[in-house]
Coordinates of C-alpha atoms and ligand atoms in Angstrom, one line a residue:
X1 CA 95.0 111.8 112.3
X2 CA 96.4 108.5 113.3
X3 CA 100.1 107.9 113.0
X4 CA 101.4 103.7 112.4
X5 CA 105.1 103.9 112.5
X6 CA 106.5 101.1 110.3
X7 CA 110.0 99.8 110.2
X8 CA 110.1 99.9 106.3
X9 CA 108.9 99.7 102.8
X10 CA 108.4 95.6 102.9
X11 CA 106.6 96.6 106.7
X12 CA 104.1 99.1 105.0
X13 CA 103.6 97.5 102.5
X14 CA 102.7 94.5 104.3
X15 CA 100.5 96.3 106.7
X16 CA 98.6 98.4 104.4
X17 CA 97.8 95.5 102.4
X18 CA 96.7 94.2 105.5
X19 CA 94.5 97.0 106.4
X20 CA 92.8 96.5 102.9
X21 CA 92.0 92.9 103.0
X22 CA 90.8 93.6 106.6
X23 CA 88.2 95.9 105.7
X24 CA 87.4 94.2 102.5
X25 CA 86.7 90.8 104.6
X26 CA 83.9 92.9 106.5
X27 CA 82.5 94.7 103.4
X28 CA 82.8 93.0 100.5
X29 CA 81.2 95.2 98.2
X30 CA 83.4 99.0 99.3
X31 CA 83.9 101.3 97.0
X32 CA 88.0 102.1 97.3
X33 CA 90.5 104.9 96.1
X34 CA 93.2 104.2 94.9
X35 CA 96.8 105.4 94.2
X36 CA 99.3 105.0 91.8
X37 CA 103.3 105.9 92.2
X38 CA 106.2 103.8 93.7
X39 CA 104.7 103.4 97.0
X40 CA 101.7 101.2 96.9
X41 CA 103.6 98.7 94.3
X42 CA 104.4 96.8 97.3
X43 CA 100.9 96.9 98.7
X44 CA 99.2 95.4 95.6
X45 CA 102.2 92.9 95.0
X46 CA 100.6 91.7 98.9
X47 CA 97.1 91.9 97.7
X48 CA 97.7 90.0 94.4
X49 CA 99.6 87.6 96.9
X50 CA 96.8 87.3 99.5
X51 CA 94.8 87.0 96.4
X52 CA 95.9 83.6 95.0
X53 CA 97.3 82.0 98.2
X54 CA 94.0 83.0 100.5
X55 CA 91.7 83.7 98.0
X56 CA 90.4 87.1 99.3
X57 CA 87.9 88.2 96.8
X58 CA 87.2 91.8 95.0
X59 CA 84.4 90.4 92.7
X60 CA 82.1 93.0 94.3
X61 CA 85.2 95.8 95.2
X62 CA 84.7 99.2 92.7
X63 CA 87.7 101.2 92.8
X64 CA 88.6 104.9 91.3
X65 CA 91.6 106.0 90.9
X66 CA 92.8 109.5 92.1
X67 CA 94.2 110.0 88.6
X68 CA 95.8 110.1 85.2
X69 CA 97.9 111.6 82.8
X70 CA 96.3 113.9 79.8
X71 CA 97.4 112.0 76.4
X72 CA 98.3 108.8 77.5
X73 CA 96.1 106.0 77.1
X74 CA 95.8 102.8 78.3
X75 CA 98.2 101.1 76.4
X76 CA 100.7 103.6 77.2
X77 CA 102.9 101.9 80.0
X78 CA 103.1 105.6 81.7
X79 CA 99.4 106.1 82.1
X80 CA 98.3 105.0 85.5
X81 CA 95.3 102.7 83.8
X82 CA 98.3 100.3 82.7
X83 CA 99.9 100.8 85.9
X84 CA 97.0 99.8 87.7
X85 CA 96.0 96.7 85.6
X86 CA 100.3 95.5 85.5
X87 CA 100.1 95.7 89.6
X88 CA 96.7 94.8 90.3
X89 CA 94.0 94.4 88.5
X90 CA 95.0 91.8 85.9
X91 CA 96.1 89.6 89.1
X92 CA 92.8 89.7 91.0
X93 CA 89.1 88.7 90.3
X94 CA 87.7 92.5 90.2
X95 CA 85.5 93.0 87.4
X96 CA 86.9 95.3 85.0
X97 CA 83.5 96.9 84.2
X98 CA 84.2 98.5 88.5
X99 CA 87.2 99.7 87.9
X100 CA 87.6 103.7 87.1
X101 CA 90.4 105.3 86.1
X102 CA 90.1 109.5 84.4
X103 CA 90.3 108.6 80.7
X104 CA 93.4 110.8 80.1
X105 CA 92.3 110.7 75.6
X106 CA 89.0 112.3 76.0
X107 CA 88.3 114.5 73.5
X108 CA 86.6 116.7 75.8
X109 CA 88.8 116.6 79.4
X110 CA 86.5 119.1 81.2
X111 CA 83.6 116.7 80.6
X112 CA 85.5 113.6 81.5
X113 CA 86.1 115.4 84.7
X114 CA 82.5 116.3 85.8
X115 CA 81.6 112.5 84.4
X116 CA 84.4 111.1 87.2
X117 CA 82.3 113.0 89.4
X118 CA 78.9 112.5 89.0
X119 CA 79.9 108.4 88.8
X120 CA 81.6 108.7 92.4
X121 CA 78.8 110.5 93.8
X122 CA 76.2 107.6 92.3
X123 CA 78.1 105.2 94.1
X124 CA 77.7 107.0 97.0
X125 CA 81.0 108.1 97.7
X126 CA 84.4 107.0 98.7
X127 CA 84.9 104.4 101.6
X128 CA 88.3 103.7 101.7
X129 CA 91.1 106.0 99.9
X130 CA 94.5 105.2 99.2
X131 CA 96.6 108.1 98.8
X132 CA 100.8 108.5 98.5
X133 CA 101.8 112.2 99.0
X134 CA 104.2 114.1 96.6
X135 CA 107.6 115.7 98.0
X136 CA 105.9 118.9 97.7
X137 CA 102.5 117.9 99.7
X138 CA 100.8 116.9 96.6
X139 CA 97.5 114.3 97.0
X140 CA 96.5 113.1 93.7
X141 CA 98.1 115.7 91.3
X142 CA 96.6 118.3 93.9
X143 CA 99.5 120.4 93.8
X144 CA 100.3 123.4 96.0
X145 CA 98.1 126.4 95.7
X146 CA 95.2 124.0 94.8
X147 CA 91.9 125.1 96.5
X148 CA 90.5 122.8 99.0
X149 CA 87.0 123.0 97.8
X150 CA 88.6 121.9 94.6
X151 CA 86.6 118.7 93.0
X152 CA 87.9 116.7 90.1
X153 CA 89.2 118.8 87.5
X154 CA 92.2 119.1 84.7
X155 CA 95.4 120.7 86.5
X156 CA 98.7 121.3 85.0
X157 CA 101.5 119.2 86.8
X158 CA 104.6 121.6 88.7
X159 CA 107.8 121.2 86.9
X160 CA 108.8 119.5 90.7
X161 CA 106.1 116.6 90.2
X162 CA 107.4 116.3 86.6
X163 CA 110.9 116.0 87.4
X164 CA 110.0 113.3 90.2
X165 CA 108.3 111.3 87.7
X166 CA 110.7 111.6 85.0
X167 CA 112.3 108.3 86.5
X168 CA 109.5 106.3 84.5
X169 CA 109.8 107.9 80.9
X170 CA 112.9 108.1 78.8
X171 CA 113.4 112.2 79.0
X172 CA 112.0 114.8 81.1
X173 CA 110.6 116.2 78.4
X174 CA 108.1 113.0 77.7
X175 CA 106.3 113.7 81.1
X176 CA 102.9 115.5 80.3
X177 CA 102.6 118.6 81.3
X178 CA 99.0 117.9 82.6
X179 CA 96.4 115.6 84.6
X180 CA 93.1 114.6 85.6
X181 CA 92.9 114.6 88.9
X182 CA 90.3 113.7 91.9
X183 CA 90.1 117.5 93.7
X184 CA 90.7 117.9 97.4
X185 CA 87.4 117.8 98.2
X186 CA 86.6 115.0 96.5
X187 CA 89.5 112.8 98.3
X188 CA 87.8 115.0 101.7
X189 CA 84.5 113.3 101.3
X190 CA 85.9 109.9 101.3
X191 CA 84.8 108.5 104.2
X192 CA 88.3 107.2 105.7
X193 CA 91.4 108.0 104.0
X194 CA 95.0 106.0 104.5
X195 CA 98.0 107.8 103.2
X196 CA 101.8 106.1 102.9
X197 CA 104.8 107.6 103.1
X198 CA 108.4 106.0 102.8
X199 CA 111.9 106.7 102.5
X200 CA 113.8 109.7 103.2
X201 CA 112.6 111.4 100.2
X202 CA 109.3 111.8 102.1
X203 CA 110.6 112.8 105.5
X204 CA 110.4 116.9 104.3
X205 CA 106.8 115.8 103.6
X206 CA 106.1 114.3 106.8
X207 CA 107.5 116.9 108.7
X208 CA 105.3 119.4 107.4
X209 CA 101.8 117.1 107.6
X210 CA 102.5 116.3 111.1
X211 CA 103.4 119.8 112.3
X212 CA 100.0 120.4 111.6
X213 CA 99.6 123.7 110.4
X214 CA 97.1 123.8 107.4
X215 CA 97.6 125.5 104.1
X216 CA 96.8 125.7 100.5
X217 CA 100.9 125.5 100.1
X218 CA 101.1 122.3 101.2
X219 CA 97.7 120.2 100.0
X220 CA 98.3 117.1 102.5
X221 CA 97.9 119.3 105.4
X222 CA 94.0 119.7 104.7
X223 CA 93.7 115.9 106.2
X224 CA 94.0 117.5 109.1
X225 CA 90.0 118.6 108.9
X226 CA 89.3 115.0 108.3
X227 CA 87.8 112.7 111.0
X228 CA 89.4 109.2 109.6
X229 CA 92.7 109.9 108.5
X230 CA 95.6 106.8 109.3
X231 CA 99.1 107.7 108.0
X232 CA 101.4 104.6 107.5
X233 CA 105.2 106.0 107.2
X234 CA 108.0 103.8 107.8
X235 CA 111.5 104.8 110.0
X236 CA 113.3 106.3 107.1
X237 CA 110.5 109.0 106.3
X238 CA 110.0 109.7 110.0
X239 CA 113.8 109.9 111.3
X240 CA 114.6 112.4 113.1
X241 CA 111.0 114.1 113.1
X242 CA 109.3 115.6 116.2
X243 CA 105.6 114.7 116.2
X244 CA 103.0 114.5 118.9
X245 CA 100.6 112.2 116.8
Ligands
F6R301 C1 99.4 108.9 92.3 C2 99.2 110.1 93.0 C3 100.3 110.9 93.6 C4 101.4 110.0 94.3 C5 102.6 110.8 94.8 C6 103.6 110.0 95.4 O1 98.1 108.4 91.9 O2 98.1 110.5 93.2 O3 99.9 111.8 94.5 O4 100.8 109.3 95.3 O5 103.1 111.5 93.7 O6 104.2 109.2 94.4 P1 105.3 108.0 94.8 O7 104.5 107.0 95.5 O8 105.8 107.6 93.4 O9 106.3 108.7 95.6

Protein backbone atom coordinates (compact mmCIF):
# COMPACT_ATOMS: atom_id res chain seq x y z
CA UNK A 1 0.00 0.00 0.00
CA UNK A 2 1.25 3.33 -1.11
CA UNK A 3 0.70 6.31 1.12
CA UNK A 4 0.57 10.28 -0.91
CA UNK A 5 0.32 12.65 1.95
CA UNK A 6 -1.68 15.75 0.71
CA UNK A 7 -1.94 19.11 2.37
CA UNK A 8 -5.75 19.21 1.93
CA UNK A 9 -9.09 18.63 0.42
CA UNK A 10 -8.49 21.26 -2.74
CA UNK A 11 -4.70 19.17 -2.75
CA UNK A 12 -6.43 15.77 -3.10
CA UNK A 13 -8.64 16.59 -4.95
CA UNK A 14 -6.51 18.08 -7.35
CA UNK A 15 -4.10 15.26 -7.33
CA UNK A 16 -6.46 12.46 -7.60
CA UNK A 17 -8.08 14.08 -10.42
CA UNK A 18 -4.72 14.19 -11.69
CA UNK A 19 -4.01 10.59 -11.29
CA UNK A 20 -7.26 9.92 -13.31
CA UNK A 21 -6.63 11.94 -16.36
CA UNK A 22 -3.00 10.53 -16.23
CA UNK A 23 -4.04 7.12 -16.61
CA UNK A 24 -6.86 7.93 -18.84
CA UNK A 25 -4.33 9.81 -21.38
CA UNK A 26 -2.42 6.31 -21.65
CA UNK A 27 -5.60 4.14 -21.89
CA UNK A 28 -8.32 5.68 -23.31
CA UNK A 29 -10.74 3.07 -23.29
CA UNK A 30 -10.30 1.81 -18.98
CA UNK A 31 -12.89 0.53 -17.44
CA UNK A 32 -13.04 2.76 -13.88
CA UNK A 33 -14.79 2.46 -10.32
CA UNK A 34 -16.17 4.81 -9.03
CA UNK A 35 -17.29 6.41 -5.71
CA UNK A 36 -19.84 8.50 -4.51
CA UNK A 37 -19.84 10.61 -1.01
CA UNK A 38 -18.40 14.11 -0.12
CA UNK A 39 -14.96 13.27 -0.94
CA UNK A 40 -14.48 12.80 -4.58
CA UNK A 41 -16.93 15.96 -5.32
CA UNK A 42 -13.82 17.82 -5.55
CA UNK A 43 -12.14 15.34 -7.86
CA UNK A 44 -14.85 15.30 -10.52
CA UNK A 45 -15.45 19.20 -10.17
CA UNK A 46 -11.26 18.84 -11.55
CA UNK A 47 -12.22 16.32 -14.10
CA UNK A 48 -15.23 18.20 -15.45
CA UNK A 49 -12.69 21.25 -15.31
CA UNK A 50 -9.82 19.47 -17.17
CA UNK A 51 -12.71 18.32 -19.29
CA UNK A 52 -13.68 21.71 -20.97
CA UNK A 53 -10.45 23.66 -20.62
CA UNK A 54 -8.02 20.55 -21.95
CA UNK A 55 -10.36 18.57 -23.47
CA UNK A 56 -9.46 15.15 -21.96
CA UNK A 57 -11.81 12.73 -23.38
CA UNK A 58 -13.98 9.74 -21.74
CA UNK A 59 -15.82 8.92 -25.01
CA UNK A 60 -14.37 5.34 -24.68
CA UNK A 61 -14.07 5.39 -20.45
CA UNK A 62 -16.93 2.69 -18.84
CA UNK A 63 -17.33 3.27 -15.35
CA UNK A 64 -19.37 1.29 -12.37
CA UNK A 65 -20.17 2.56 -9.56
CA UNK A 66 -19.53 0.73 -6.17
CA UNK A 67 -23.12 1.54 -5.32
CA UNK A 68 -26.72 2.64 -4.60
CA UNK A 69 -29.44 3.05 -2.44
CA UNK A 70 -32.52 0.34 -2.46
CA UNK A 71 -35.75 2.59 -3.51
CA UNK A 72 -34.38 5.49 -4.81
CA UNK A 73 -34.15 6.04 -8.33
CA UNK A 74 -32.58 8.11 -10.54
CA UNK A 75 -34.42 11.12 -10.27
CA UNK A 76 -34.19 10.89 -6.65
CA UNK A 77 -31.41 13.61 -5.76
CA UNK A 78 -30.22 11.05 -2.87
CA UNK A 79 -29.60 8.10 -5.15
CA UNK A 80 -25.96 8.04 -6.18
CA UNK A 81 -27.09 7.69 -10.20
CA UNK A 82 -28.11 11.54 -9.74
CA UNK A 83 -25.17 12.14 -7.83
CA UNK A 84 -23.06 10.81 -10.36
CA UNK A 85 -24.62 12.53 -13.47
CA UNK A 86 -25.02 16.32 -11.13
CA UNK A 87 -20.95 15.89 -10.55
CA UNK A 88 -19.79 14.14 -13.53
CA UNK A 89 -21.28 12.70 -16.03
CA UNK A 90 -23.65 15.34 -17.40
CA UNK A 91 -20.34 17.61 -17.73
CA UNK A 92 -18.16 15.16 -19.72
CA UNK A 93 -18.40 13.47 -23.15
CA UNK A 94 -18.81 9.74 -21.59
CA UNK A 95 -21.44 7.94 -23.29
CA UNK A 96 -24.29 7.27 -21.03
CA UNK A 97 -24.91 3.81 -22.54
CA UNK A 98 -20.98 2.97 -20.37
CA UNK A 99 -21.92 4.14 -17.45
CA UNK A 100 -23.32 1.61 -14.61
CA UNK A 101 -24.74 2.36 -11.65
CA UNK A 102 -26.88 -0.80 -9.27
CA UNK A 103 -30.49 0.08 -10.27
CA UNK A 104 -31.57 0.64 -6.65
CA UNK A 105 -35.95 0.05 -8.12
CA UNK A 106 -35.44 -3.36 -9.44
CA UNK A 107 -38.09 -5.38 -8.78
CA UNK A 108 -35.93 -8.19 -8.22
CA UNK A 109 -32.59 -6.72 -6.11
CA UNK A 110 -30.88 -10.19 -5.89
CA UNK A 111 -31.01 -10.38 -9.62
CA UNK A 112 -29.86 -6.90 -10.21
CA UNK A 113 -26.99 -7.86 -8.08
CA UNK A 114 -25.72 -11.05 -9.96
CA UNK A 115 -26.51 -8.89 -13.34
CA UNK A 116 -23.83 -5.94 -11.86
CA UNK A 117 -21.66 -8.84 -11.74
CA UNK A 118 -21.69 -10.81 -14.60
CA UNK A 119 -21.54 -7.12 -16.69
CA UNK A 120 -18.10 -6.29 -14.76
CA UNK A 121 -16.71 -9.58 -15.35
CA UNK A 122 -17.65 -9.20 -19.41
CA UNK A 123 -15.73 -6.28 -19.37
CA UNK A 124 -13.00 -7.89 -18.03
CA UNK A 125 -12.72 -6.45 -14.84
CA UNK A 126 -11.92 -3.32 -12.91
CA UNK A 127 -8.85 -1.20 -13.93
CA UNK A 128 -8.91 1.60 -11.89
CA UNK A 129 -11.24 1.96 -8.62
CA UNK A 130 -12.06 4.88 -6.80
CA UNK A 131 -13.02 4.18 -3.34
CA UNK A 132 -13.77 6.77 -0.11
CA UNK A 133 -13.85 4.78 3.18
CA UNK A 134 -16.60 5.17 5.84
CA UNK A 135 -15.69 6.26 9.60
CA UNK A 136 -16.23 2.75 10.45
CA UNK A 137 -13.85 1.14 7.67
CA UNK A 138 -16.63 0.79 5.31
CA UNK A 139 -15.65 0.37 1.25
CA UNK A 140 -18.67 0.66 -0.76
CA UNK A 141 -21.51 0.00 1.75
CA UNK A 142 -19.15 -3.06 2.76
CA UNK A 143 -19.76 -2.58 6.31
CA UNK A 144 -18.02 -4.27 9.27
CA UNK A 145 -18.53 -7.93 9.60
CA UNK A 146 -18.88 -8.19 5.76
CA UNK A 147 -16.99 -11.34 4.42
CA UNK A 148 -14.09 -10.68 2.23
CA UNK A 149 -15.02 -13.19 -0.41
CA UNK A 150 -18.21 -11.18 -0.41
CA UNK A 151 -19.24 -10.13 -4.28
CA UNK A 152 -21.97 -7.72 -5.16
CA UNK A 153 -24.87 -8.32 -3.15
CA UNK A 154 -27.93 -6.36 -1.20
CA UNK A 155 -26.70 -5.42 2.43
CA UNK A 156 -28.52 -3.47 5.02
CA UNK A 157 -26.75 -0.13 5.92
CA UNK A 158 -25.36 0.23 10.04
CA UNK A 159 -27.39 2.75 11.78
CA UNK A 160 -23.49 4.51 11.92
CA UNK A 161 -23.47 4.78 7.98
CA UNK A 162 -27.11 6.06 8.16
CA UNK A 163 -26.51 8.57 10.60
CA UNK A 164 -23.38 9.90 8.59
CA UNK A 165 -25.47 10.24 5.54
CA UNK A 166 -28.34 11.76 7.17
CA UNK A 167 -26.57 15.17 6.27
CA UNK A 168 -28.06 14.75 2.63
CA UNK A 169 -31.90 13.90 3.37
CA UNK A 170 -34.23 15.93 5.45
CA UNK A 171 -34.60 13.35 8.63
CA UNK A 172 -32.71 10.48 9.65
CA UNK A 173 -35.47 8.56 9.19
CA UNK A 174 -35.56 9.18 5.18
CA UNK A 175 -32.12 7.35 4.76
CA UNK A 176 -32.75 3.71 3.40
CA UNK A 177 -32.17 1.23 5.43
CA UNK A 178 -30.52 -0.77 2.54
CA UNK A 179 -27.98 -0.95 -0.55
CA UNK A 180 -26.59 -2.57 -3.46
CA UNK A 181 -23.32 -2.76 -3.12
CA UNK A 182 -20.01 -4.03 -5.14
CA UNK A 183 -18.71 -6.91 -2.45
CA UNK A 184 -15.12 -6.95 -1.25
CA UNK A 185 -14.03 -9.13 -3.61
CA UNK A 186 -15.32 -7.66 -6.27
CA UNK A 187 -13.53 -4.07 -5.34
CA UNK A 188 -10.25 -6.97 -4.63
CA UNK A 189 -10.21 -7.91 -8.26
CA UNK A 190 -9.84 -4.51 -9.56
CA UNK A 191 -6.69 -4.34 -10.85
CA UNK A 192 -5.41 -1.04 -8.94
CA UNK A 193 -7.45 0.60 -6.40
CA UNK A 194 -6.98 4.44 -5.10
CA UNK A 195 -8.78 5.26 -1.95
CA UNK A 196 -9.22 9.07 -0.38
CA UNK A 197 -9.49 10.11 2.86
CA UNK A 198 -9.89 13.75 4.30
CA UNK A 199 -10.51 15.68 7.29
CA UNK A 200 -10.39 14.72 10.79
CA UNK A 201 -13.49 12.77 10.63
CA UNK A 202 -11.33 10.15 8.74
CA UNK A 203 -8.27 10.22 10.95
CA UNK A 204 -9.90 7.07 13.33
CA UNK A 205 -10.13 5.49 9.92
CA UNK A 206 -6.71 5.93 8.85
CA UNK A 207 -5.34 5.04 11.89
CA UNK A 208 -6.74 1.72 11.77
CA UNK A 209 -5.93 0.98 7.79
CA UNK A 210 -2.46 1.93 8.25
CA UNK A 211 -1.79 -0.03 11.51
CA UNK A 212 -2.17 -2.74 9.32
CA UNK A 213 -3.73 -5.48 11.05
CA UNK A 214 -6.53 -7.12 8.81
CA UNK A 215 -10.00 -7.86 9.92
CA UNK A 216 -13.61 -8.49 8.96
CA UNK A 217 -14.29 -5.53 11.72
CA UNK A 218 -12.79 -3.09 9.79
CA UNK A 219 -13.46 -3.88 5.74
CA UNK A 220 -10.64 -1.33 4.47
CA UNK A 221 -8.04 -3.27 6.13
CA UNK A 222 -8.42 -6.13 3.49
CA UNK A 223 -6.46 -3.68 0.84
CA UNK A 224 -3.78 -4.77 2.62
CA UNK A 225 -3.75 -8.29 0.46
CA UNK A 226 -3.88 -6.14 -2.58
CA UNK A 227 -0.78 -5.51 -4.76
CA UNK A 228 -1.90 -1.85 -6.28
CA UNK A 229 -3.31 -0.04 -3.54
CA UNK A 230 -2.39 4.20 -3.42
CA UNK A 231 -4.10 5.94 -0.50
CA UNK A 232 -4.43 9.79 -0.99
CA UNK A 233 -5.26 11.41 2.64
CA UNK A 234 -4.59 14.90 3.33
CA UNK A 235 -2.91 16.47 6.83
CA UNK A 236 -6.04 16.72 8.77
CA UNK A 237 -6.98 12.92 8.38
CA UNK A 238 -3.38 11.91 8.98
CA UNK A 239 -2.37 14.32 12.07
CA UNK A 240 -1.01 12.96 14.64
CA UNK A 241 -0.87 9.30 13.21
CA UNK A 242 2.10 6.97 13.46
CA UNK A 243 2.58 5.08 10.18
CA UNK A 244 5.49 3.34 8.51
CA UNK A 245 3.88 3.50 4.96
C1 LIG B 1 -19.83 5.75 -1.80
C2 LIG B 1 -19.23 4.71 -0.98
C3 LIG B 1 -18.87 4.94 0.43
C4 LIG B 1 -18.17 6.27 0.69
C5 LIG B 1 -17.89 6.45 2.18
C6 LIG B 1 -17.26 7.80 2.47
O1 LIG B 1 -20.07 5.28 -3.11
O2 LIG B 1 -19.06 3.65 -1.48
O3 LIG B 1 -18.04 3.88 0.87
O4 LIG B 1 -16.97 6.31 -0.04
O5 LIG B 1 -19.08 6.33 2.89
O6 LIG B 1 -18.19 8.79 2.21
P1 LIG B 1 -17.80 10.33 2.26
O7 LIG B 1 -16.87 10.57 1.13
O8 LIG B 1 -19.11 11.06 2.10
O9 LIG B 1 -17.15 10.56 3.58
Amino acid sequence: MKLIKVKDYEELSKQAADYFIKKIQSSPAMIIGLATGSTPEGMYRYLVQDYQENRISFRNITTFNLDEYIGLDGSNENSYRFFMNNHLFDHIDIEKSNVHIPCGTSKDSSAECATYEQLIKAHGGIDLQLLGIGGNGHIGFNEPGSSFQSRTSIVELTDKTRRDNARFFNTFEEVPTEAITMGIATIMESKEIVLLASGEGKREAMRLLLEGRVSEDFPASYLHNHSNVTVIADEAALAGLNYSL
